[in-house]
Amino acid sequence: MSNGKQSSHAGISLVEIIVAVSIISATLFALAAVSRIAFRSVNEASHRIQGSFLLEESFEAFKMIRDDGWASISSLPLDEEQFLVFSSGSWSATTTETLIDGLFRRTITVREVFRDPADSIALTGTSDPNTRRLNVHVEWDERGKNISLSTVTYITNLFLE
Amino acid sequence: MKNFFRQKKGVTLLETVLYVSIIAIVAALVVQTILSMFFAFSRARDIRRVSLDGSFALERMTREIRLASAVRAGESVFNVHPSVLSLDTVKSSSDAAPSVKKIYIQDDRIVLEEDGVSFYLTSPRATTTSFIFRSIETPHSNGIKIEIALETDSRKETISQSFYNSVILRESYK
């Protein structure tokens, strides 16, 4: 009797230990997973900062291209992905694909702008040769996941050349 | 009595061996997990430092260049690391008093100098490994292309990030 009681008591402690161990390890694995996710988010956040500067840069670059002469904007093909290149002291648009820092892909699509009879920008109407719509897109791969930032701006023939 | 004792002792030894091995395995796992969490934490902190320093410095330089009217070509150094940018500008967006501002590298940190008073734009632990300004001249305006790379030493590796921006000197339009 005493023998049987002893061994059954020992058996319960072993089960208890195993349960405790599994709870502790599950908690730890969860914590480790959380820290991995946190680390990934920090990485992604820093790429987003870099990406938003690239987005901002493309606006200024296009303004500089416009300041070079409206012809360099109006001659760009419409509805086609363009990339920005910097060479010998000036920005220009090209169709040659380039990756920035081997990670970021920045594309700019130039679109035609239409105006309604009230001279407001509309989806249809008269084509305005002195305004262009720019769709800027920055995208990159974040551990197999595609992340993209995009925005739209208009550029006008400010100096009416 | 003697028999009973021996039997009990045997079970306890087996139990002890089991417990010790289980606890050892758990302890190893615990230590490994905690260590990897610390590594992840310190790496995240270092990445954060570099990206915050980079975005702060770049944002500030962007605003200063936007406010400026002309580049002081004689005091500026372009296209090489470390570049120097000297600007004819105003005190601030709300104070139109003329001012000279200079952005350069000192002790591997980015420095902004306003009328002789200088302060750092990056923290001591972020090293500026590349700091290049390029001058852009168009018939109607002047612009600056900024390329910076910051670096910090993390536990196992070096974290490095590059930031780019191009800015038009708003007061340079003609």
JSON list of C-alpha atoms in Angstrom, two decimals, chain B:
[
{"chain": "B", "resi": 1, "resn": "MET", "atom": "CA", "xyz": [12.22, -2.34, 5.82]},
{"chain": "B", "resi": 2, "resn": "LYS", "atom": "CA", "xyz": [15.62, -2.55, 4.20]},
{"chain": "B", "resi": 3, "resn": "ASN", "atom": "CA", "xyz": [14.03, -3.76, 0.99]},
{"chain": "B", "resi": 4, "resn": "PHE", "atom": "CA", "xyz": [11.56, -0.87, 0.95]},
{"chain": "B", "resi": 5, "resn": "PHE", "atom": "CA", "xyz": [14.27, 1.68, 1.46]},
{"chain": "B", "resi": 6, "resn": "ARG", "atom": "CA", "xyz": [16.37, 0.41, -1.40]},
{"chain": "B", "resi": 7, "resn": "GLN", "atom": "CA", "xyz": [13.39, 0.48, -3.72]},
{"chain": "B", "resi": 8, "resn": "LYS", "atom": "CA", "xyz": [12.50, 4.06, -2.79]},
{"chain": "B", "resi": 9, "resn": "LYS", "atom": "CA", "xyz": [16.08, 5.20, -3.24]},
{"chain": "B", "resi": 10, "resn": "GLY", "atom": "CA", "xyz": [16.21, 3.70, -6.74]},
{"chain": "B", "resi": 11, "resn": "VAL", "atom": "CA", "xyz": [13.13, 5.58, -7.88]},
{"chain": "B", "resi": 12, "resn": "THR", "atom": "CA", "xyz": [14.42, 8.85, -6.44]},
{"chain": "B", "resi": 13, "resn": "LEU", "atom": "CA", "xyz": [17.71, 8.49, -8.31]},
{"chain": "B", "resi": 14, "resn": "LEU", "atom": "CA", "xyz": [15.91, 7.89, -11.57]},
{"chain": "B", "resi": 15, "resn": "GLU", "atom": "CA", "xyz": [13.68, 10.86, -10.89]},
{"chain": "B", "resi": 16, "resn": "THR", "atom": "CA", "xyz": [16.67, 13.02, -10.05]},
{"chain": "B", "resi": 17, "resn": "VAL", "atom": "CA", "xyz": [18.42, 12.08, -13.27]},
{"chain": "B", "resi": 18, "resn": "LEU", "atom": "CA", "xyz": [15.27, 12.86, -15.24]},
{"chain": "B", "resi": 19, "resn": "TYR", "atom": "CA", "xyz": [14.67, 16.17, -13.49]},
{"chain": "B", "resi": 20, "resn": "VAL", "atom": "CA", "xyz": [18.25, 17.27, -13.85]},
{"chain": "B", "resi": 21, "resn": "SER", "atom": "CA", "xyz": [18.33, 16.46, -17.54]},
{"chain": "B", "resi": 22, "resn": "ILE", "atom": "CA", "xyz": [15.00, 18.17, -18.18]},
{"chain": "B", "resi": 23, "resn": "ILE", "atom": "CA", "xyz": [16.06, 21.23, -16.20]},
{"chain": "B", "resi": 24, "resn": "ALA", "atom": "CA", "xyz": [19.38, 21.31, -18.04]},
{"chain": "B", "resi": 25, "resn": "ILE", "atom": "CA", "xyz": [17.66, 21.25, -21.41]},
{"chain": "B", "resi": 26, "resn": "VAL", "atom": "CA", "xyz": [15.19, 23.92, -20.34]},
{"chain": "B", "resi": 27, "resn": "ALA", "atom": "CA", "xyz": [17.97, 26.08, -18.92]},
{"chain": "B", "resi": 28, "resn": "ALA", "atom": "CA", "xyz": [19.92, 25.82, -22.16]},
{"chain": "B", "resi": 29, "resn": "LEU", "atom": "CA", "xyz": [16.82, 26.83, -24.14]},
{"chain": "B", "resi": 30, "resn": "VAL", "atom": "CA", "xyz": [16.08, 29.70, -21.74]},
{"chain": "B", "resi": 31, "resn": "VAL", "atom": "CA", "xyz": [19.61, 31.06, -21.96]},
{"chain": "B", "resi": 32, "resn": "GLN", "atom": "CA", "xyz": [19.66, 30.77, -25.73]},
{"chain": "B", "resi": 33, "resn": "THR", "atom": "CA", "xyz": [16.30, 32.47, -26.12]},
{"chain": "B", "resi": 34, "resn": "ILE", "atom": "CA", "xyz": [17.19, 35.29, -23.74]},
{"chain": "B", "resi": 35, "resn": "LEU", "atom": "CA", "xyz": [20.52, 35.83, -25.48]},
{"chain": "B", "resi": 36, "resn": "SER", "atom": "CA", "xyz": [18.92, 35.91, -28.92]},
{"chain": "B", "resi": 37, "resn": "MET", "atom": "CA", "xyz": [16.33, 38.36, -27.62]},
{"chain": "B", "resi": 38, "resn": "PHE", "atom": "CA", "xyz": [19.09, 40.61, -26.34]},
{"chain": "B", "resi": 39, "resn": "PHE", "atom": "CA", "xyz": [20.89, 40.43, -29.69]},
{"chain": "B", "resi": 40, "resn": "ALA", "atom": "CA", "xyz": [17.68, 41.25, -31.54]},
{"chain": "B", "resi": 41, "resn": "PHE", "atom": "CA", "xyz": [17.00, 44.12, -29.16]},
{"chain": "B", "resi": 42, "resn": "SER", "atom": "CA", "xyz": [20.44, 45.66, -29.48]},
{"chain": "B", "resi": 43, "resn": "ARG", "atom": "CA", "xyz": [20.39, 45.28, -33.26]},
{"chain": "B", "resi": 44, "resn": "ALA", "atom": "CA", "xyz": [16.95, 46.88, -33.45]},
{"chain": "B", "resi": 45, "resn": "ARG", "atom": "CA", "xyz": [18.19, 49.76, -31.26]},
{"chain": "B", "resi": 46, "resn": "ASP", "atom": "CA", "xyz": [21.23, 50.27, -33.51]},
{"chain": "B", "resi": 47, "resn": "ILE", "atom": "CA", "xyz": [19.17, 50.23, -36.71]},
{"chain": "B", "resi": 48, "resn": "ARG", "atom": "CA", "xyz": [16.80, 52.70, -35.10]},
{"chain": "B", "resi": 49, "resn": "ARG", "atom": "CA", "xyz": [19.64, 55.01, -34.08]},
{"chain": "B", "resi": 50, "resn": "VAL", "atom": "CA", "xyz": [21.04, 55.10, -37.61]},
{"chain": "B", "resi": 51, "resn": "SER", "atom": "CA", "xyz": [17.68, 55.67, -39.26]},
{"chain": "B", "resi": 52, "resn": "LEU", "atom": "CA", "xyz": [16.58, 58.35, -36.79]},
{"chain": "B", "resi": 53, "resn": "ASP", "atom": "CA", "xyz": [19.91, 60.17, -37.07]},
{"chain": "B", "resi": 54, "resn": "GLY", "atom": "CA", "xyz": [19.80, 59.92, -40.85]},
{"chain": "B", "resi": 55, "resn": "SER", "atom": "CA", "xyz": [16.25, 61.14, -41.19]},
{"chain": "B", "resi": 56, "resn": "PHE", "atom": "CA", "xyz": [16.77, 63.99, -38.73]},
{"chain": "B", "resi": 57, "resn": "ALA", "atom": "CA", "xyz": [19.96, 65.21, -40.38]},
{"chain": "B", "resi": 58, "resn": "LEU", "atom": "CA", "xyz": [18.56, 64.86, -43.89]},
{"chain": "B", "resi": 59, "resn": "GLU", "atom": "CA", "xyz": [15.31, 66.61, -42.95]},
{"chain": "B", "resi": 60, "resn": "ARG", "atom": "CA", "xyz": [17.19, 69.51, -41.39]},
{"chain": "B", "resi": 61, "resn": "MET", "atom": "CA", "xyz": [19.57, 69.85, -44.35]},
{"chain": "B", "resi": 62, "resn": "THR", "atom": "CA", "xyz": [16.60, 69.72, -46.74]},
{"chain": "B", "resi": 63, "resn": "ARG", "atom": "CA", "xyz": [14.87, 72.57, -44.91]},
{"chain": "B", "resi": 64, "resn": "GLU", "atom": "CA", "xyz": [18.02, 74.68, -44.73]},
{"chain": "B", "resi": 65, "resn": "ILE", "atom": "CA", "xyz": [18.71, 74.24, -48.44]},
{"chain": "B", "resi": 66, "resn": "ARG", "atom": "CA", "xyz": [15.08, 75.04, -49.35]},
{"chain": "B", "resi": 67, "resn": "LEU", "atom": "CA", "xyz": [15.28, 78.27, -47.38]},
{"chain": "B", "resi": 68, "resn": "ALA", "atom": "CA", "xyz": [18.50, 79.38, -49.07]},
{"chain": "B", "resi": 69, "resn": "SER", "atom": "CA", "xyz": [18.91, 81.73, -52.00]},
{"chain": "B", "resi": 70, "resn": "ALA", "atom": "CA", "xyz": [22.39, 80.84, -53.25]},
{"chain": "B", "resi": 71, "resn": "VAL", "atom": "CA", "xyz": [25.32, 78.51, -52.77]},
{"chain": "B", "resi": 72, "resn": "ARG", "atom": "CA", "xyz": [28.58, 80.18, -51.69]},
{"chain": "B", "resi": 73, "resn": "ALA", "atom": "CA", "xyz": [30.68, 78.44, -54.29]},
{"chain": "B", "resi": 74, "resn": "GLY", "atom": "CA", "xyz": [34.05, 79.55, -52.87]},
{"chain": "B", "resi": 75, "resn": "GLU", "atom": "CA", "xyz": [33.47, 77.90, -49.49]},
{"chain": "B", "resi": 76, "resn": "SER", "atom": "CA", "xyz": [31.70, 74.81, -50.78]},
{"chain": "B", "resi": 77, "resn": "VAL", "atom": "CA", "xyz": [33.20, 71.49, -51.79]},
{"chain": "B", "resi": 78, "resn": "PHE", "atom": "CA", "xyz": [31.12, 69.29, -54.08]},
{"chain": "B", "resi": 79, "resn": "ASN", "atom": "CA", "xyz": [31.16, 65.71, -55.40]},
{"chain": "B", "resi": 80, "resn": "VAL", "atom": "CA", "xyz": [33.65, 64.29, -52.89]},
{"chain": "B", "resi": 81, "resn": "HIS", "atom": "CA", "xyz": [33.44, 62.89, -49.40]},
{"chain": "B", "resi": 82, "resn": "PRO", "atom": "CA", "xyz": [33.46, 64.91, -47.18]},
{"chain": "B", "resi": 83, "resn": "SER", "atom": "CA", "xyz": [31.65, 67.72, -48.96]},
{"chain": "B", "resi": 84, "resn": "VAL", "atom": "CA", "xyz": [31.04, 71.17, -47.57]},
{"chain": "B", "resi": 85, "resn": "LEU", "atom": "CA", "xyz": [27.97, 73.25, -48.33]},
{"chain": "B", "resi": 86, "resn": "SER", "atom": "CA", "xyz": [27.88, 76.95, -47.58]},
{"chain": "B", "resi": 87, "resn": "LEU", "atom": "CA", "xyz": [24.62, 78.80, -48.16]},
{"chain": "B", "resi": 88, "resn": "ASP", "atom": "CA", "xyz": [23.46, 82.38, -48.44]},
{"chain": "B", "resi": 89, "resn": "THR", "atom": "CA", "xyz": [20.22, 82.20, -46.59]},
{"chain": "B", "resi": 90, "resn": "VAL", "atom": "CA", "xyz": [17.98, 83.77, -43.95]},
{"chain": "B", "resi": 91, "resn": "LYS", "atom": "CA", "xyz": [17.94, 83.20, -40.19]},
{"chain": "B", "resi": 92, "resn": "SER", "atom": "CA", "xyz": [14.73, 81.17, -40.30]},
{"chain": "B", "resi": 93, "resn": "SER", "atom": "CA", "xyz": [11.48, 80.92, -42.21]},
{"chain": "B", "resi": 94, "resn": "SER", "atom": "CA", "xyz": [10.01, 83.57, -39.88]},
{"chain": "B", "resi": 95, "resn": "ASP", "atom": "CA", "xyz": [13.10, 85.79, -39.62]},
{"chain": "B", "resi": 96, "resn": "ALA", "atom": "CA", "xyz": [14.28, 87.21, -42.94]},
{"chain": "B", "resi": 97, "resn": "ALA", "atom": "CA", "xyz": [17.59, 88.61, -41.58]},
{"chain": "B", "resi": 98, "resn": "PRO", "atom": "CA", "xyz": [20.41, 87.46, -43.90]},
{"chain": "B", "resi": 99, "resn": "SER", "atom": "CA", "xyz": [22.52, 84.61, -42.61]},
{"chain": "B", "resi": 100, "resn": "VAL", "atom": "CA", "xyz": [25.30, 82.29, -43.71]},
{"chain": "B", "resi": 101, "resn": "LYS", "atom": "CA", "xyz": [24.89, 78.61, -42.94]},
{"chain": "B", "resi": 102, "resn": "LYS", "atom": "CA", "xyz": [27.40, 75.90, -43.46]},
{"chain": "B", "resi": 103, "resn": "ILE", "atom": "CA", "xyz": [27.00, 72.13, -43.36]},
{"chain": "B", "resi": 104, "resn": "TYR", "atom": "CA", "xyz": [30.09, 69.94, -43.05]},
{"chain": "B", "resi": 105, "resn": "ILE", "atom": "CA", "xyz": [31.62, 66.93, -41.32]},
{"chain": "B", "resi": 106, "resn": "GLN", "atom": "CA", "xyz": [33.52, 67.09, -38.06]},
{"chain": "B", "resi": 107, "resn": "ASP", "atom": "CA", "xyz": [34.50, 64.05, -35.94]},
{"chain": "B", "resi": 108, "resn": "ASP", "atom": "CA", "xyz": [32.56, 61.88, -38.42]},
{"chain": "B", "resi": 109, "resn": "ARG", "atom": "CA", "xyz": [29.38, 63.72, -37.47]},
{"chain": "B", "resi": 110, "resn": "ILE", "atom": "CA", "xyz": [27.31, 66.15, -39.51]},
{"chain": "B", "resi": 111, "resn": "VAL", "atom": "CA", "xyz": [27.60, 69.74, -38.31]},
{"chain": "B", "resi": 112, "resn": "LEU", "atom": "CA", "xyz": [25.37, 72.70, -39.07]},
{"chain": "B", "resi": 113, "resn": "GLU", "atom": "CA", "xyz": [26.94, 76.08, -38.54]},
{"chain": "B", "resi": 114, "resn": "GLU", "atom": "CA", "xyz": [24.70, 79.13, -38.33]},
{"chain": "B", "resi": 115, "resn": "ASP", "atom": "CA", "xyz": [26.53, 82.48, -38.29]},
{"chain": "B", "resi": 116, "resn": "GLY", "atom": "CA", "xyz": [29.51, 80.92, -36.51]},
{"chain": "B", "resi": 117, "resn": "VAL", "atom": "CA", "xyz": [27.50, 78.88, -34.00]},
{"chain": "B", "resi": 118, "resn": "SER", "atom": "CA", "xyz": [27.76, 75.19, -34.77]},
{"chain": "B", "resi": 119, "resn": "PHE", "atom": "CA", "xyz": [26.02, 72.08, -33.53]},
{"chain": "B", "resi": 120, "resn": "TYR", "atom": "CA", "xyz": [25.89, 68.44, -34.45]},
{"chain": "B", "resi": 121, "resn": "LEU", "atom": "CA", "xyz": [23.02, 66.96, -36.42]},
{"chain": "B", "resi": 122, "resn": "THR", "atom": "CA", "xyz": [23.94, 63.33, -35.69]},
{"chain": "B", "resi": 123, "resn": "SER", "atom": "CA", "xyz": [24.65, 61.49, -32.45]},
{"chain": "B", "resi": 124, "resn": "PRO", "atom": "CA", "xyz": [28.18, 60.47, -31.39]},
{"chain": "B", "resi": 125, "resn": "ARG", "atom": "CA", "xyz": [27.61, 56.76, -32.03]},
{"chain": "B", "resi": 126, "resn": "ALA", "atom": "CA", "xyz": [26.56, 57.15, -35.64]},
{"chain": "B", "resi": 127, "resn": "THR", "atom": "CA", "xyz": [29.55, 57.55, -37.94]},
{"chain": "B", "resi": 128, "resn": "THR", "atom": "CA", "xyz": [29.06, 59.41, -41.19]},
{"chain": "B", "resi": 129, "resn": "THR", "atom": "CA", "xyz": [30.87, 57.29, -43.78]},
{"chain": "B", "resi": 130, "resn": "SER", "atom": "CA", "xyz": [29.71, 59.16, -46.84]},
{"chain": "B", "resi": 131, "resn": "PHE", "atom": "CA", "xyz": [28.70, 62.79, -47.07]},
{"chain": "B", "resi": 132, "resn": "ILE", "atom": "CA", "xyz": [28.39, 64.12, -50.58]},
{"chain": "B", "resi": 133, "resn": "PHE", "atom": "CA", "xyz": [26.70, 67.19, -52.00]},
{"chain": "B", "resi": 134, "resn": "ARG", "atom": "CA", "xyz": [26.25, 67.64, -55.72]},
{"chain": "B", "resi": 135, "resn": "SER", "atom": "CA", "xyz": [25.37, 70.94, -57.26]},
{"chain": "B", "resi": 136, "resn": "ILE", "atom": "CA", "xyz": [22.59, 71.01, -59.84]},
{"chain": "B", "resi": 137, "resn": "GLU", "atom": "CA", "xyz": [22.21, 74.07, -62.01]},
{"chain": "B", "resi": 138, "resn": "THR", "atom": "CA", "xyz": [19.28, 74.64, -64.31]},
{"chain": "B", "resi": 139, "resn": "PRO", "atom": "CA", "xyz": [18.41, 77.78, -66.30]},
{"chain": "B", "resi": 140, "resn": "HIS", "atom": "CA", "xyz": [15.78, 78.71, -63.69]},
{"chain": "B", "resi": 141, "resn": "SER", "atom": "CA", "xyz": [17.00, 77.37, -60.36]},
{"chain": "B", "resi": 142, "resn": "ASN", "atom": "CA", "xyz": [19.80, 75.83, -58.36]},
{"chain": "B", "resi": 143, "resn": "GLY", "atom": "CA", "xyz": [19.52, 72.55, -56.53]},
{"chain": "B", "resi": 144, "resn": "ILE", "atom": "CA", "xyz": [21.57, 70.29, -54.31]},
{"chain": "B", "resi": 145, "resn": "LYS", "atom": "CA", "xyz": [21.64, 66.53, -54.34]},
{"chain": "B", "resi": 146, "resn": "ILE", "atom": "CA", "xyz": [22.46, 65.08, -50.92]},
{"chain": "B", "resi": 147, "resn": "GLU", "atom": "CA", "xyz": [23.90, 61.61, -50.45]},
{"chain": "B", "resi": 148, "resn": "ILE", "atom": "CA", "xyz": [24.71, 60.48, -46.92]},
{"chain": "B", "resi": 149, "resn": "ALA", "atom": "CA", "xyz": [25.58, 57.13, -45.41]},
{"chain": "B", "resi": 150, "resn": "LEU", "atom": "CA", "xyz": [25.60, 56.52, -41.66]},
{"chain": "B", "resi": 151, "resn": "GLU", "atom": "CA", "xyz": [27.08, 53.57, -39.83]},
{"chain": "B", "resi": 152, "resn": "THR", "atom": "CA", "xyz": [27.06, 52.19, -36.33]},
{"chain": "B", "resi": 153, "resn": "ASP", "atom": "CA", "xyz": [28.75, 49.17, -34.77]},
{"chain": "B", "resi": 154, "resn": "SER", "atom": "CA", "xyz": [26.33, 46.57, -33.54]},
{"chain": "B", "resi": 155, "resn": "ARG", "atom": "CA", "xyz": [27.34, 43.46, -31.59]},
{"chain": "B", "resi": 156, "resn": "LYS", "atom": "CA", "xyz": [28.14, 41.19, -34.50]},
{"chain": "B", "resi": 157, "resn": "GLU", "atom": "CA", "xyz": [28.12, 43.48, -37.51]},
{"chain": "B", "resi": 158, "resn": "THR", "atom": "CA", "xyz": [28.15, 47.03, -38.76]},
{"chain": "B", "resi": 159, "resn": "ILE", "atom": "CA", "xyz": [24.81, 48.59, -39.59]},
{"chain": "B", "resi": 160, "resn": "SER", "atom": "CA", "xyz": [24.95, 51.01, -42.48]},
{"chain": "B", "resi": 161, "resn": "GLN", "atom": "CA", "xyz": [22.21, 52.99, -44.15]},
{"chain": "B", "resi": 162, "resn": "SER", "atom": "CA", "xyz": [22.18, 55.45, -47.02]},
{"chain": "B", "resi": 163, "resn": "PHE", "atom": "CA", "xyz": [19.84, 58.38, -47.42]},
{"chain": "B", "resi": 164, "resn": "TYR", "atom": "CA", "xyz": [19.31, 60.47, -50.52]},
{"chain": "B", "resi": 165, "resn": "ASN", "atom": "CA", "xyz": [17.44, 63.62, -51.29]},
{"chain": "B", "resi": 166, "resn": "SER", "atom": "CA", "xyz": [17.51, 66.40, -53.85]},
{"chain": "B", "resi": 167, "resn": "VAL", "atom": "CA", "xyz": [16.41, 69.88, -52.97]},
{"chain": "B", "resi": 168, "resn": "ILE", "atom": "CA", "xyz": [15.84, 73.08, -54.92]},
{"chain": "B", "resi": 169, "resn": "LEU", "atom": "CA", "xyz": [16.93, 76.34, -53.33]},
{"chain": "B", "resi": 170, "resn": "ARG", "atom": "CA", "xyz": [13.51, 77.98, -53.35]},
{"chain": "B", "resi": 171, "resn": "GLU", "atom": "CA", "xyz": [14.91, 81.51, -53.34]},
{"chain": "B", "resi": 172, "resn": "SER", "atom": "CA", "xyz": [17.14, 80.78, -56.32]},
{"chain": "B", "resi": 173, "resn": "TYR", "atom": "CA", "xyz": [14.27, 80.81, -58.84]},
{"chain": "B", "resi": 174, "resn": "LYS", "atom": "CA", "xyz": [14.73, 83.33, -61.58]}
]
